[in-house]
Tab-separated table of C-alpha atoms in Angstrom:
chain	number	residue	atom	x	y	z
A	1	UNK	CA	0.000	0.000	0.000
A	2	UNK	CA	1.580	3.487	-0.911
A	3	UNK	CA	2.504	5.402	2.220
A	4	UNK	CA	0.507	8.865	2.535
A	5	UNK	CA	2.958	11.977	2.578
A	6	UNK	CA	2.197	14.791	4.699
A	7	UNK	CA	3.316	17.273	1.567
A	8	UNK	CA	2.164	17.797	-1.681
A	9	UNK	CA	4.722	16.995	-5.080
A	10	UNK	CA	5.946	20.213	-6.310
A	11	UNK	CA	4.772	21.056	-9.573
A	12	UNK	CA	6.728	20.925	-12.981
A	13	UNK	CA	8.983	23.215	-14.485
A	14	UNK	CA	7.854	25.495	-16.806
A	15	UNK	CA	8.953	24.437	-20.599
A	16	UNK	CA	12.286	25.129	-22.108
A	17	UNK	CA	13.933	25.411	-18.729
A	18	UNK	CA	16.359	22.791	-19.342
A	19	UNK	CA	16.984	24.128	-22.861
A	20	UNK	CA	20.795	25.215	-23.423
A	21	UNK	CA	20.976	29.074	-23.874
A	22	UNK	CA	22.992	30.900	-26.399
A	23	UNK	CA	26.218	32.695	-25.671
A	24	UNK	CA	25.896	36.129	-25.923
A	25	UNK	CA	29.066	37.287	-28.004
A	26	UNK	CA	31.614	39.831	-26.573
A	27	UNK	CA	30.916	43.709	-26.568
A	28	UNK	CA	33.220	45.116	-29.514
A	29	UNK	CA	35.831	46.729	-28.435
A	30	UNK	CA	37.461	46.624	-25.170
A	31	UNK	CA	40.371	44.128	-23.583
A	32	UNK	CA	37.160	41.086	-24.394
A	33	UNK	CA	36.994	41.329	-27.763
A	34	UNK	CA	41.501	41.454	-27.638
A	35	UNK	CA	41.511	38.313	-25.845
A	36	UNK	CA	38.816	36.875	-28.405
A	37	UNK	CA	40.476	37.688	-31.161
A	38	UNK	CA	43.985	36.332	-29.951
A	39	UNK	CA	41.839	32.873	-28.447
A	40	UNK	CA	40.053	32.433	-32.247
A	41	UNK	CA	44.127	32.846	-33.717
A	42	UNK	CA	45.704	30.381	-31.940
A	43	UNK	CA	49.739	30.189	-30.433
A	44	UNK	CA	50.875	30.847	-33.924
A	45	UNK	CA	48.397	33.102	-35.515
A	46	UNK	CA	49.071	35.472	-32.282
A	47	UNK	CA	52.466	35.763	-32.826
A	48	UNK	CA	52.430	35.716	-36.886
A	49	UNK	CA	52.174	40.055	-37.219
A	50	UNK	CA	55.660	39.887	-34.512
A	51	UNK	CA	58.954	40.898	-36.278
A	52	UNK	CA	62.048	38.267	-35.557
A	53	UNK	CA	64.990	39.901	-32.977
A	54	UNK	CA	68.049	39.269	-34.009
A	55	UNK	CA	71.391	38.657	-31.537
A	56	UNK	CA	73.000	41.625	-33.530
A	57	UNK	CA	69.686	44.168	-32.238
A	58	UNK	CA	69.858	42.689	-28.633
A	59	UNK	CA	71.333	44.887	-25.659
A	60	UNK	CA	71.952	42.369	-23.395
A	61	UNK	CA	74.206	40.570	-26.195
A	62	UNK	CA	75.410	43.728	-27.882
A	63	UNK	CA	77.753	45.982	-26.110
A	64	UNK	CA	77.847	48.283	-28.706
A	65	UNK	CA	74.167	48.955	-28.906
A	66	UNK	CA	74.080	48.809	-25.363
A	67	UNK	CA	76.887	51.620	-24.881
A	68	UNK	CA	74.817	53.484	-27.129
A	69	UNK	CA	71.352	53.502	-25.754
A	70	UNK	CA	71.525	56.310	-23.484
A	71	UNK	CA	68.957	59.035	-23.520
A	72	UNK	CA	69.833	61.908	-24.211
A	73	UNK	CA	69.754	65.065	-22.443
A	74	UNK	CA	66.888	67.303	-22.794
A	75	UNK	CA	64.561	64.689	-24.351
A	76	UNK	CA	60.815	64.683	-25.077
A	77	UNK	CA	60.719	62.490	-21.856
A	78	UNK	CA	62.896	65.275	-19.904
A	79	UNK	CA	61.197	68.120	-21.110
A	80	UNK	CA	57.413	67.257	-20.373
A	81	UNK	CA	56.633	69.185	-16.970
A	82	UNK	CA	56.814	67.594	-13.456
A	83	UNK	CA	58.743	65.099	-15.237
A	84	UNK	CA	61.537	65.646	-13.061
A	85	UNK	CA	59.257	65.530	-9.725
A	86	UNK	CA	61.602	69.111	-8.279
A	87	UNK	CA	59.582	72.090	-8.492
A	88	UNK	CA	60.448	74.884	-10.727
A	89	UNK	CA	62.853	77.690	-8.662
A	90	UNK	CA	61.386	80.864	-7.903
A	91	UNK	CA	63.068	83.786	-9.896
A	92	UNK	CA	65.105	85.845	-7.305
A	93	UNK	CA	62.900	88.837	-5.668
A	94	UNK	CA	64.114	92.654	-7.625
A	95	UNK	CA	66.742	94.698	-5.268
A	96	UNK	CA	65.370	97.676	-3.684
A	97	UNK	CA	67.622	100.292	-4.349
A	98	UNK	CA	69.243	102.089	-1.169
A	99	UNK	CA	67.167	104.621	0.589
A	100	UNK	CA	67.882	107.658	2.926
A	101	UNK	CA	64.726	109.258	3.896
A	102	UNK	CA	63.261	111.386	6.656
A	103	UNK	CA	59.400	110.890	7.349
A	104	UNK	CA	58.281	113.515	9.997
A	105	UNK	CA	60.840	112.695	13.123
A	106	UNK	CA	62.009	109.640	11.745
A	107	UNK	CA	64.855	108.953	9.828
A	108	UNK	CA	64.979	105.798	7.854
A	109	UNK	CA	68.833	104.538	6.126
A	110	UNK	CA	68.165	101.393	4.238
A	111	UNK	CA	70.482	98.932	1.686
A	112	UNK	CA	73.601	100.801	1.401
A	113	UNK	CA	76.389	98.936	1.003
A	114	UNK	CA	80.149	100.375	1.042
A	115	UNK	CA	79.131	103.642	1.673
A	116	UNK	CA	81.235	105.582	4.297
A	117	UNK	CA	79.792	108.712	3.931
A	118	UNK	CA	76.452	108.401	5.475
A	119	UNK	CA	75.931	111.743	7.980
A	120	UNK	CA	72.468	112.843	9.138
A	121	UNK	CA	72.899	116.650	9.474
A	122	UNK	CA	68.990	117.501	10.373
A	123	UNK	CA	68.178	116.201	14.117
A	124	UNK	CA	66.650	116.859	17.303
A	125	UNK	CA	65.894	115.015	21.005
A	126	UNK	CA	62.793	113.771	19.356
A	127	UNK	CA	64.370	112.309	15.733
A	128	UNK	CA	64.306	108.542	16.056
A	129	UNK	CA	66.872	107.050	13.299
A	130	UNK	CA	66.758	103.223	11.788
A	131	UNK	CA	69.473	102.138	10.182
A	132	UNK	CA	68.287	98.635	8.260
A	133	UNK	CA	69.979	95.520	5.912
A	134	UNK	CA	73.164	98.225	5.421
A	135	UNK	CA	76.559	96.580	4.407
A	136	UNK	CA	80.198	97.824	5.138
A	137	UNK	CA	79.247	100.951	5.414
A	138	UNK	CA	79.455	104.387	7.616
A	139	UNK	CA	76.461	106.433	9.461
A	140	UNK	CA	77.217	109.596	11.691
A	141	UNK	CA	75.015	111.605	13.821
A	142	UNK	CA	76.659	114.266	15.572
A	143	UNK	CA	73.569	115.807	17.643
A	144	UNK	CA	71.808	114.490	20.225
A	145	UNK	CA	68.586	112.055	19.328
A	146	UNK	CA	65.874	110.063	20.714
A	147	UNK	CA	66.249	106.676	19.662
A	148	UNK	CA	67.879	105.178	17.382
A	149	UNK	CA	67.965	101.286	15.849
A	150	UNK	CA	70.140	98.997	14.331
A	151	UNK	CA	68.667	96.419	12.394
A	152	UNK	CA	70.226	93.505	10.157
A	153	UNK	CA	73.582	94.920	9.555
A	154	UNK	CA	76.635	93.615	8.334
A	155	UNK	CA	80.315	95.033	8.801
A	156	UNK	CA	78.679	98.732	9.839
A	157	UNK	CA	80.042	101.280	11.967
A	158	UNK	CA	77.988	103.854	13.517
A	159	UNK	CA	78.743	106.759	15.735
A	160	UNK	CA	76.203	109.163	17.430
A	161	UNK	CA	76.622	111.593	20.054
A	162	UNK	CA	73.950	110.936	22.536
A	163	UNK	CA	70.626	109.310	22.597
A	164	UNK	CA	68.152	110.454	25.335
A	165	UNK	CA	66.356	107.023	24.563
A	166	UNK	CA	67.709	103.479	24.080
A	167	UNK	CA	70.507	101.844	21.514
A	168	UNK	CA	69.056	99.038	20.070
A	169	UNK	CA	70.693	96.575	17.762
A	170	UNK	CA	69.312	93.617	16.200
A	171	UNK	CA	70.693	90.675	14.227
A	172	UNK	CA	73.694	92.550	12.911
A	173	UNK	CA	77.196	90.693	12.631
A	174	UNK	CA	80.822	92.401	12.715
A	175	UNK	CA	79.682	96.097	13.557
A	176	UNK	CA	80.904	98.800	15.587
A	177	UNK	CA	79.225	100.820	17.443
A	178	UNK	CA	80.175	104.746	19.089
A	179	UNK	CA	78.761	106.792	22.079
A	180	UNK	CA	81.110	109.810	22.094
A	181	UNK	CA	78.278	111.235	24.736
A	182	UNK	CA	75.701	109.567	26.510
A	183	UNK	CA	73.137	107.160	26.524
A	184	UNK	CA	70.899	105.409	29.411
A	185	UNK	CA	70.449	101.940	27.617
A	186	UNK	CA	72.279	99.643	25.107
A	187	UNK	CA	69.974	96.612	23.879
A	188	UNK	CA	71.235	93.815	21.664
A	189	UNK	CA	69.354	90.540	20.398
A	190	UNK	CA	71.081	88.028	18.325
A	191	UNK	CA	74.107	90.283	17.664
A	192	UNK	CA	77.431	88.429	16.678
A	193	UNK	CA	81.007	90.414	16.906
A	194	UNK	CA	79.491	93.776	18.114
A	195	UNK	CA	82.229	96.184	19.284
A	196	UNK	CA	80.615	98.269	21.444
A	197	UNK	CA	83.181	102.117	22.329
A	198	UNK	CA	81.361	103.656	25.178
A	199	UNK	CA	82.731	107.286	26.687
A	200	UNK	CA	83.342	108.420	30.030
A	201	UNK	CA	80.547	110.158	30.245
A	202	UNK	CA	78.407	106.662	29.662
A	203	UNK	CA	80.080	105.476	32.757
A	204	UNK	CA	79.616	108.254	34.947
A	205	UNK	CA	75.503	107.995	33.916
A	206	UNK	CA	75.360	103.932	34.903
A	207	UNK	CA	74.776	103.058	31.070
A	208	UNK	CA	72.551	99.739	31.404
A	209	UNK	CA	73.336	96.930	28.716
A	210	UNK	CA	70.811	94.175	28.129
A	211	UNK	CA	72.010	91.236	25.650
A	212	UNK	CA	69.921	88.664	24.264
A	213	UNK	CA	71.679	85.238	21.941
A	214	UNK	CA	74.646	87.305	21.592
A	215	UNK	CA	78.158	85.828	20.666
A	216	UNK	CA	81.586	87.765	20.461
A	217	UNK	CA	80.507	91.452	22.017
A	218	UNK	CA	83.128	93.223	23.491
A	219	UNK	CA	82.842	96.405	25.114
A	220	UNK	CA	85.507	99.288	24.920
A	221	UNK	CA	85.687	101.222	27.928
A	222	UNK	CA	87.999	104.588	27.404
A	223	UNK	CA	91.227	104.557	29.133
A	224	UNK	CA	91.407	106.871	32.508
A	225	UNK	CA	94.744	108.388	31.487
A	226	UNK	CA	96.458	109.477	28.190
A	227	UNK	CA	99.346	106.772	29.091
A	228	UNK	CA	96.540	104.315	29.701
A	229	UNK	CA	95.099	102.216	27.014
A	230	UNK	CA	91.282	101.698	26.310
A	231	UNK	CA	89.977	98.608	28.117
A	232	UNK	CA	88.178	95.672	26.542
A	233	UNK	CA	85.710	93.623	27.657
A	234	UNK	CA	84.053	90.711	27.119
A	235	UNK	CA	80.298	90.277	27.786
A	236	UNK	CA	79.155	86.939	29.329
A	237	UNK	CA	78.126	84.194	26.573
A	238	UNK	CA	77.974	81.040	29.277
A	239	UNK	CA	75.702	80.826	32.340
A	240	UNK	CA	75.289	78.784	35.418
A	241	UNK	CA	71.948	79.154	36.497
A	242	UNK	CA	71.233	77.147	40.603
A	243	UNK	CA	68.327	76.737	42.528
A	244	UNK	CA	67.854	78.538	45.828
A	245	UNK	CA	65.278	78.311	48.350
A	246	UNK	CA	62.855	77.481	45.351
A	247	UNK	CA	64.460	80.403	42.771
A	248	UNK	CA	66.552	80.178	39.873
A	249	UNK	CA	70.010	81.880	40.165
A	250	UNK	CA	72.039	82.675	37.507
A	251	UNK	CA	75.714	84.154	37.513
A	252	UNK	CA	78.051	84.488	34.453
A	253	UNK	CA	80.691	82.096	33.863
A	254	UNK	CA	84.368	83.672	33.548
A	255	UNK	CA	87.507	82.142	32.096
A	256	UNK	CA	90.177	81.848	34.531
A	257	UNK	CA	92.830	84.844	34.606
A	258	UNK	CA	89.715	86.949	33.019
């Protein structure tokens, strides 16, 4: 007796399903219809349109043509751009020609170079003067001003009378500074081989000096008698900073026999 199922036979498939389906041929064009083209030629048919190599036109078995290979310079390879991967330089900035200028109170001497006859002749207590990026050269100021500044100089010399304000130089190298009067304040900030002349009067007013990243200042006090010579001294590059009762400390360091 047939055994009862507790599910039904599924039905039939609709017709044609198991009927083979046609290939759809490859989309002209395109790396397909290469790799069609080379499977319909065979090994021999792909390699039929290929000219023959011979040892003579070989590199590796040529010295000759291998010695002879090298690009040249300037080639269409060389000359595309960003082809070398560096970026282009930058064409140098124009020089600024050298200026000597005076804008109300304020003198301004800029970009001279190996000029030794630099002299401001119009000046008063309130005339501030800047002397900027000047080279080998000389600046004089025989009255007495306010301020004045010294600012990127190379191989300058300056001397001024008296300043009722402050002396500042800044990131100038081999220079010379003058005070044939008086001054209150010296300042200097990342000076290197700043001569510094100060007069007697300077000494007898308690002239302060403040230096900041300086190397190779000297100061040149004036000798007491005509028999004497001028004295030179050097200010303090090296430190030696201690801890007290919960403050720093710091004295200069002195060679010995200083």
């Amino acid at each position: 007796a047939a055994v009862a199922r507790p599910w039904a036979d599924p039905p039939p498939p609709p017709p044609g399903f198991f009927d083979e389906k046609p290939k759809q041929a490859p989309a002209a064009g395109g790396a397909a219809a290469v790799f069609a083209e080379l499977n319909a030629r065979g090994e021999a048919g792909a390699t039929s349109g290929l000219r023959k190599v011979t040892k003579d036109q070989m590199t590796h078995k040529n010295p000759a043509l291998r010695a002879s290979s090298v690009v040249a310079a300037g080639s269409e390879a060389s000359s595309k751009p960003g082809a070398s991967g560096a970026p282009a330089a930058a064409a140098p900035a124009a020089k600024k020609p050298p200026r000597m200028e005076l804008q109300g109170s304020k003198w301004f001497i800029e970009r001279f170079e190996g000029n030794r006859e630099l002299k401001i002749t119009e000046c008063s207590v309130k005339t501030a003067v800047c002397l900027v990026q000047c080279k080998a050269s000389l600046l004089q100021i025989p009255g007495k001003i306010n301020t004045l500044q010294i600012d990127g100089c190379t191989k300058t010399s300056v001397v001024v009378d008296s300043c009722v304000g402050s002396i500042d130089i800044i990131n100038c190298k081999s220079c010379e500074i003058q005070v044939t009067g008086s001054t209150p304040m010296v300042t200097m900030d990342g000076c290197a081989g700043v001569m510094l002349y100060l007069s007697a009067q300077c000494l007898a007013d308690d002239v302060a000096m403040v230096s900041s990243k300086c190397s190779e200042v000297n100061v040149v006090l004036p000798a007491k008698t005509e028999e004497e010579d001028p004295v030179e001294l050097a200010v303090p590059e090296q430190f030696e900073t201690k801890i007290r009762d919960g403050r720093l400390v710091t004295t200069a360091l002195s060679h010995v026999g200083a």
